[in-house]
mmCIF file of C-alpha atoms in Angstrom:
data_model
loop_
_atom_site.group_PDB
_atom_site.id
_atom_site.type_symbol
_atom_site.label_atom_id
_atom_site.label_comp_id
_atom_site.label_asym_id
_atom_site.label_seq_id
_atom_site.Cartn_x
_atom_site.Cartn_y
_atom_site.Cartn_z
ATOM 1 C CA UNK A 1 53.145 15.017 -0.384
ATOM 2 C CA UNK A 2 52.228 11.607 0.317
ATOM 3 C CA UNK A 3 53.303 10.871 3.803
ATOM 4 C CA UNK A 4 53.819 7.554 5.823
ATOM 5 C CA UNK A 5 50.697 8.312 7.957
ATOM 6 C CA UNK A 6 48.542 8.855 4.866
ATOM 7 C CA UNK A 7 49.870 5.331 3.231
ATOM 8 C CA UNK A 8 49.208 3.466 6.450
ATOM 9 C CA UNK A 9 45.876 4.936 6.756
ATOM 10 C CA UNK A 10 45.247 3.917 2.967
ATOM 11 C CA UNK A 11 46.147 0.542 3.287
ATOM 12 C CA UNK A 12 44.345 0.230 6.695
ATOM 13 C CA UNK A 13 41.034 0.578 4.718
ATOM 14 C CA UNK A 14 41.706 -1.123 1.984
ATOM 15 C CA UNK A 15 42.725 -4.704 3.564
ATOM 16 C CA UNK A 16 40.110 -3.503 6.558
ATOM 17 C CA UNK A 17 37.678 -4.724 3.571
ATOM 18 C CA UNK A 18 39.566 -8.156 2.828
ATOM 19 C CA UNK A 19 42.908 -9.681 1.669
ATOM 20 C CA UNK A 20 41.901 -11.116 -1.935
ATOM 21 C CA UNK A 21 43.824 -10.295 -4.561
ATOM 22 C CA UNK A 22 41.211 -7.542 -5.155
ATOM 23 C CA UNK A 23 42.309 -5.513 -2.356
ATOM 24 C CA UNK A 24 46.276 -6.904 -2.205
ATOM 25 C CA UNK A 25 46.267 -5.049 -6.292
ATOM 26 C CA UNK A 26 44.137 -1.915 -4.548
ATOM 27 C CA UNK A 27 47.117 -2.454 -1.821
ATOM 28 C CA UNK A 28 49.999 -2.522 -4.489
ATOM 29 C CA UNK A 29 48.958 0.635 -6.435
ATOM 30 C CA UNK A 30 49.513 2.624 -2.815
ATOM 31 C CA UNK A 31 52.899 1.319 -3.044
ATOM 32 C CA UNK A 32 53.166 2.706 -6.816
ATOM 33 C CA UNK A 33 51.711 5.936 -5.398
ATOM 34 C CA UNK A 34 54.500 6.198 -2.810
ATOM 35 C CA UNK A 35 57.006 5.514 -4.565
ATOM 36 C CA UNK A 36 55.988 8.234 -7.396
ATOM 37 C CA UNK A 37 56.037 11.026 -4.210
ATOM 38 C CA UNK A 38 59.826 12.053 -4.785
ATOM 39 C CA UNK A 39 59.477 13.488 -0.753
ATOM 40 C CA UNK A 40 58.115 10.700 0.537
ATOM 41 C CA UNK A 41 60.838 8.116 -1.011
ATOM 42 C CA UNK A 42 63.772 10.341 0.297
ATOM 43 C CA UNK A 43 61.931 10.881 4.042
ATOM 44 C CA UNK A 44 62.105 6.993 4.112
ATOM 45 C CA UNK A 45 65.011 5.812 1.668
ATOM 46 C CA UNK A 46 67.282 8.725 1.109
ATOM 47 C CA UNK A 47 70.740 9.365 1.776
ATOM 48 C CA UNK A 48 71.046 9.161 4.775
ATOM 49 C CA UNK A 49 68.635 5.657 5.348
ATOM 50 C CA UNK A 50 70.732 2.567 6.196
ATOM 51 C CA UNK A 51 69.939 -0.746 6.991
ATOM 52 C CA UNK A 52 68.540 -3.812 5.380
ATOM 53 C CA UNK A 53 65.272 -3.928 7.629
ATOM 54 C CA UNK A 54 63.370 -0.964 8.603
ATOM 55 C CA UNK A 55 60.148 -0.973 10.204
ATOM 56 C CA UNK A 56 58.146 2.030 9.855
ATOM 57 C CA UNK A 57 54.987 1.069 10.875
ATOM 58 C CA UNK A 58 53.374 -1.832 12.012
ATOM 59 C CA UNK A 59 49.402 -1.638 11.851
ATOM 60 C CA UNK A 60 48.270 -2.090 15.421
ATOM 61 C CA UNK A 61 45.032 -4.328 14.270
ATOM 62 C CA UNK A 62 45.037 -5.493 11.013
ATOM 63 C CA UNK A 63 48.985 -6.338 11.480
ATOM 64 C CA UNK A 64 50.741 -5.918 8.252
ATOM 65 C CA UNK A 65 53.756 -3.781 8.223
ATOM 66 C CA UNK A 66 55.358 -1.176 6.169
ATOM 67 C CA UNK A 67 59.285 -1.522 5.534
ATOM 68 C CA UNK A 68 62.320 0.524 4.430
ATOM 69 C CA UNK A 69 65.187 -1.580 3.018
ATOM 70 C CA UNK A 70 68.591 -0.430 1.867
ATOM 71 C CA UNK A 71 70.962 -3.052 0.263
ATOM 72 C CA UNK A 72 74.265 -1.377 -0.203
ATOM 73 C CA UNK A 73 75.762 -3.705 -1.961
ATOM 74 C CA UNK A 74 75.118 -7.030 -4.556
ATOM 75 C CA UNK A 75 73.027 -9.259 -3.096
ATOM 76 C CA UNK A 76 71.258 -12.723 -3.766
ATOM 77 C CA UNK A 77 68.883 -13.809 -1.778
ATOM 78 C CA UNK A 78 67.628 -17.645 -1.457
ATOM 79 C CA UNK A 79 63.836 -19.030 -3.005
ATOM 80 C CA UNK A 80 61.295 -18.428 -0.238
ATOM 81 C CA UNK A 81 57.427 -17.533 0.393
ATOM 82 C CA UNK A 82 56.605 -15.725 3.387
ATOM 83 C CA UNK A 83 55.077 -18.176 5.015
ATOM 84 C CA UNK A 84 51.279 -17.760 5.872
ATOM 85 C CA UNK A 85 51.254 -14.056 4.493
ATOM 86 C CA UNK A 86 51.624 -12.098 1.270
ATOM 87 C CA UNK A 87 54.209 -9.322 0.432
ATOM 88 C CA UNK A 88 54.556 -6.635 -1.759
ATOM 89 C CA UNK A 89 58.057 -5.012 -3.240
ATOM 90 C CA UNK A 90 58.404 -1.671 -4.221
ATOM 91 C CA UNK A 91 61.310 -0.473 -6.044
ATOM 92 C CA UNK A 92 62.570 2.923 -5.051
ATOM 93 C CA UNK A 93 66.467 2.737 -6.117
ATOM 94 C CA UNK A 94 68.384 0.851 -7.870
ATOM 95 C CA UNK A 95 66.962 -2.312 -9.811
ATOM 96 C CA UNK A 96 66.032 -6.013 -8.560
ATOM 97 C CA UNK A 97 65.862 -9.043 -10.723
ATOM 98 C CA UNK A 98 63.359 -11.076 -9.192
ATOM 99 C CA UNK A 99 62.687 -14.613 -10.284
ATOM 100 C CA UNK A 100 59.483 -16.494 -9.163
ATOM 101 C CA UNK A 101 59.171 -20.455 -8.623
ATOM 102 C CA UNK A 102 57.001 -23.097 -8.844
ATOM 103 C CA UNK A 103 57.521 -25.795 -5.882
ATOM 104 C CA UNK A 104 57.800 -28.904 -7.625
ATOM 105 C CA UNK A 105 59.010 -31.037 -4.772
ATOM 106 C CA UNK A 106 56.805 -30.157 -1.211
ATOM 107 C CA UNK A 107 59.060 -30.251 1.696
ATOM 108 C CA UNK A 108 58.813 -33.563 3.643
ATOM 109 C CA UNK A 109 60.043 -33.737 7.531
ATOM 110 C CA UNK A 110 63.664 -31.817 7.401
ATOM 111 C CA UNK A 111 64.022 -31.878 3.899
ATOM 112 C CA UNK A 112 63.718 -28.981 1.959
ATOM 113 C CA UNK A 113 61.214 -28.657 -0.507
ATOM 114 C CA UNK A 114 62.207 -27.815 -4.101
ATOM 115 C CA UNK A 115 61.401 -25.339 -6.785
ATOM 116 C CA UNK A 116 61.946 -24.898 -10.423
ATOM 117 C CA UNK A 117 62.254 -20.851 -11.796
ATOM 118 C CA UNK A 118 58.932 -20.161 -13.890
ATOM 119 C CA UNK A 119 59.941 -16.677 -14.546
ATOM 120 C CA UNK A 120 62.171 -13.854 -14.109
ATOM 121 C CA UNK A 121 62.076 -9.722 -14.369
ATOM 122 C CA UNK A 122 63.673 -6.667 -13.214
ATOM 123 C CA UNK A 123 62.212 -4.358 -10.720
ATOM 124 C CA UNK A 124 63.124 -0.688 -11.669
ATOM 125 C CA UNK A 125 62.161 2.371 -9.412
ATOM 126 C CA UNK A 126 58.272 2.424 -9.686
ATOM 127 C CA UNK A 127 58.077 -0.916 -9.858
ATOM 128 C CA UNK A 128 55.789 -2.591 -7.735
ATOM 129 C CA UNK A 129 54.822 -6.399 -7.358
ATOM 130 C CA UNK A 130 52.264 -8.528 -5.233
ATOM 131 C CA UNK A 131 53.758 -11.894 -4.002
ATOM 132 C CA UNK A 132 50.183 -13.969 -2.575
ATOM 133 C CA UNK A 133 50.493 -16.264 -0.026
ATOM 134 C CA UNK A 134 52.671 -19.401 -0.957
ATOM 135 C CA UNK A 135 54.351 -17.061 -3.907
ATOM 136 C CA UNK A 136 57.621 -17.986 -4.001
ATOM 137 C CA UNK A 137 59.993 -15.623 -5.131
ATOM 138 C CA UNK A 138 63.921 -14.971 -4.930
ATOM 139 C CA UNK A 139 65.971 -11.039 -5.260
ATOM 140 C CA UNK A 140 68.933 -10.873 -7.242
ATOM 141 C CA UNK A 141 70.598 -6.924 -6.701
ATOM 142 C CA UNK A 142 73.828 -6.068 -8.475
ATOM 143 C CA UNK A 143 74.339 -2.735 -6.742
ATOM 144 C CA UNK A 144 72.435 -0.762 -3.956
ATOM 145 C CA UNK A 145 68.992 -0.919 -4.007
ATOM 146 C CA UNK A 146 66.461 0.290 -1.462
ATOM 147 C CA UNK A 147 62.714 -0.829 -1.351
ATOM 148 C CA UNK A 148 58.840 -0.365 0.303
ATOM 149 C CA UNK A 149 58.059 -3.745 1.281
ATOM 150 C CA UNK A 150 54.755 -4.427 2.816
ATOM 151 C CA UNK A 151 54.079 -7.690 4.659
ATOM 152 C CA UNK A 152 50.730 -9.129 6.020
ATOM 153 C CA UNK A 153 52.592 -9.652 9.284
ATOM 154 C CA UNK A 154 55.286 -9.053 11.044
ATOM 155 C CA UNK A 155 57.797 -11.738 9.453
ATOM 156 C CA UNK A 156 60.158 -11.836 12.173
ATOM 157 C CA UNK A 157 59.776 -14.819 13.955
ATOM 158 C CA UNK A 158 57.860 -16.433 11.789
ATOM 159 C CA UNK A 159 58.488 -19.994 9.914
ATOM 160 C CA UNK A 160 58.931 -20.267 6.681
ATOM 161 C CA UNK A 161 58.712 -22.838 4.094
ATOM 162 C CA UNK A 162 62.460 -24.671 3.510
ATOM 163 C CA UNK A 163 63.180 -24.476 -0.375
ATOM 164 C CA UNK A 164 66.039 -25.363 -2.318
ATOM 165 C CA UNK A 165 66.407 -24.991 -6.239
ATOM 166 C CA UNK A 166 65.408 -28.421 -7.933
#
């Protein structure tokens, strides 16, 4: 069984060594690896897992965070990055279409920047994708879905880039 503690302690050496997109792939194959443990998945997204943002551990030097999310229902989220840090989805249930953007507007003052769709895909349970710094990226869920997420930081709080579709 691959457990949260084991994960964490992965991923603690790996990005201990650097956050290129060497280690951030090294980082994203973890993620595959968890989500292949059947035990692991339903310890942290199971049945009886609700809500749309977990925390489940939050590295005490290097920062990044692992996170549990349950989406119930459809959902669409809006274009964004995550701001001065990287991310990386992991579908467990369910499947996400996730479209990725180009910004080909910067934001200026209050007004949004905009972005034009370059691609999209769908995320089945497996799945798992690195979004780099400035990525920008949007979900699209018809049905419950639940996810790994991992972020370089803690994202609450922190300011993101406005976008709007061009």
């Amino acid at each position: 069984m691959y457990t949260l503690d084991a994960l964490a302690s992965d991923m603690k050496q790996v990005l201990s060594q650097g956050q290129t997109p060497v280690q951030l792939e090294e980082t994203r194959k973890l993620v595959e690896k968890a989500l292949k443990d059947k035990d692991f998945v339903n310890t942290h997204l199971g049945d009886d897992a609700e809500g749309e943002r977990n925390i489940i551990y939050e590295d005490p030097d290097l920062g990044f965070c692992i996170l549990a999310h349950v989406y119930k229902g459809a959902k669409t989220g809006n274009p964004h990055d995550h701001g001065p840090g990287w991310a990386i989805y992991g579908q467990a249930y369910g499947e996400t279409t996730m479209t990725e953007y180009d910004i080909v507007e910067p934001p200026q003052g209050d007004t949004p920047g905009k972005v034009k769709e370059r691609e999209s895909y769908t995320m089945v349970p497996g799945d798992a994708r690195v979004y780099e710094v400035g990525a920008v990226h949007c979900p699209h869920r018809e049905s419950e879905t639940r996810l790994i997420r991992i972020e370089a930081m803690n994202m609450n709080g922190v300011k993101r880039t406005p976008l709007v579709p061009a």
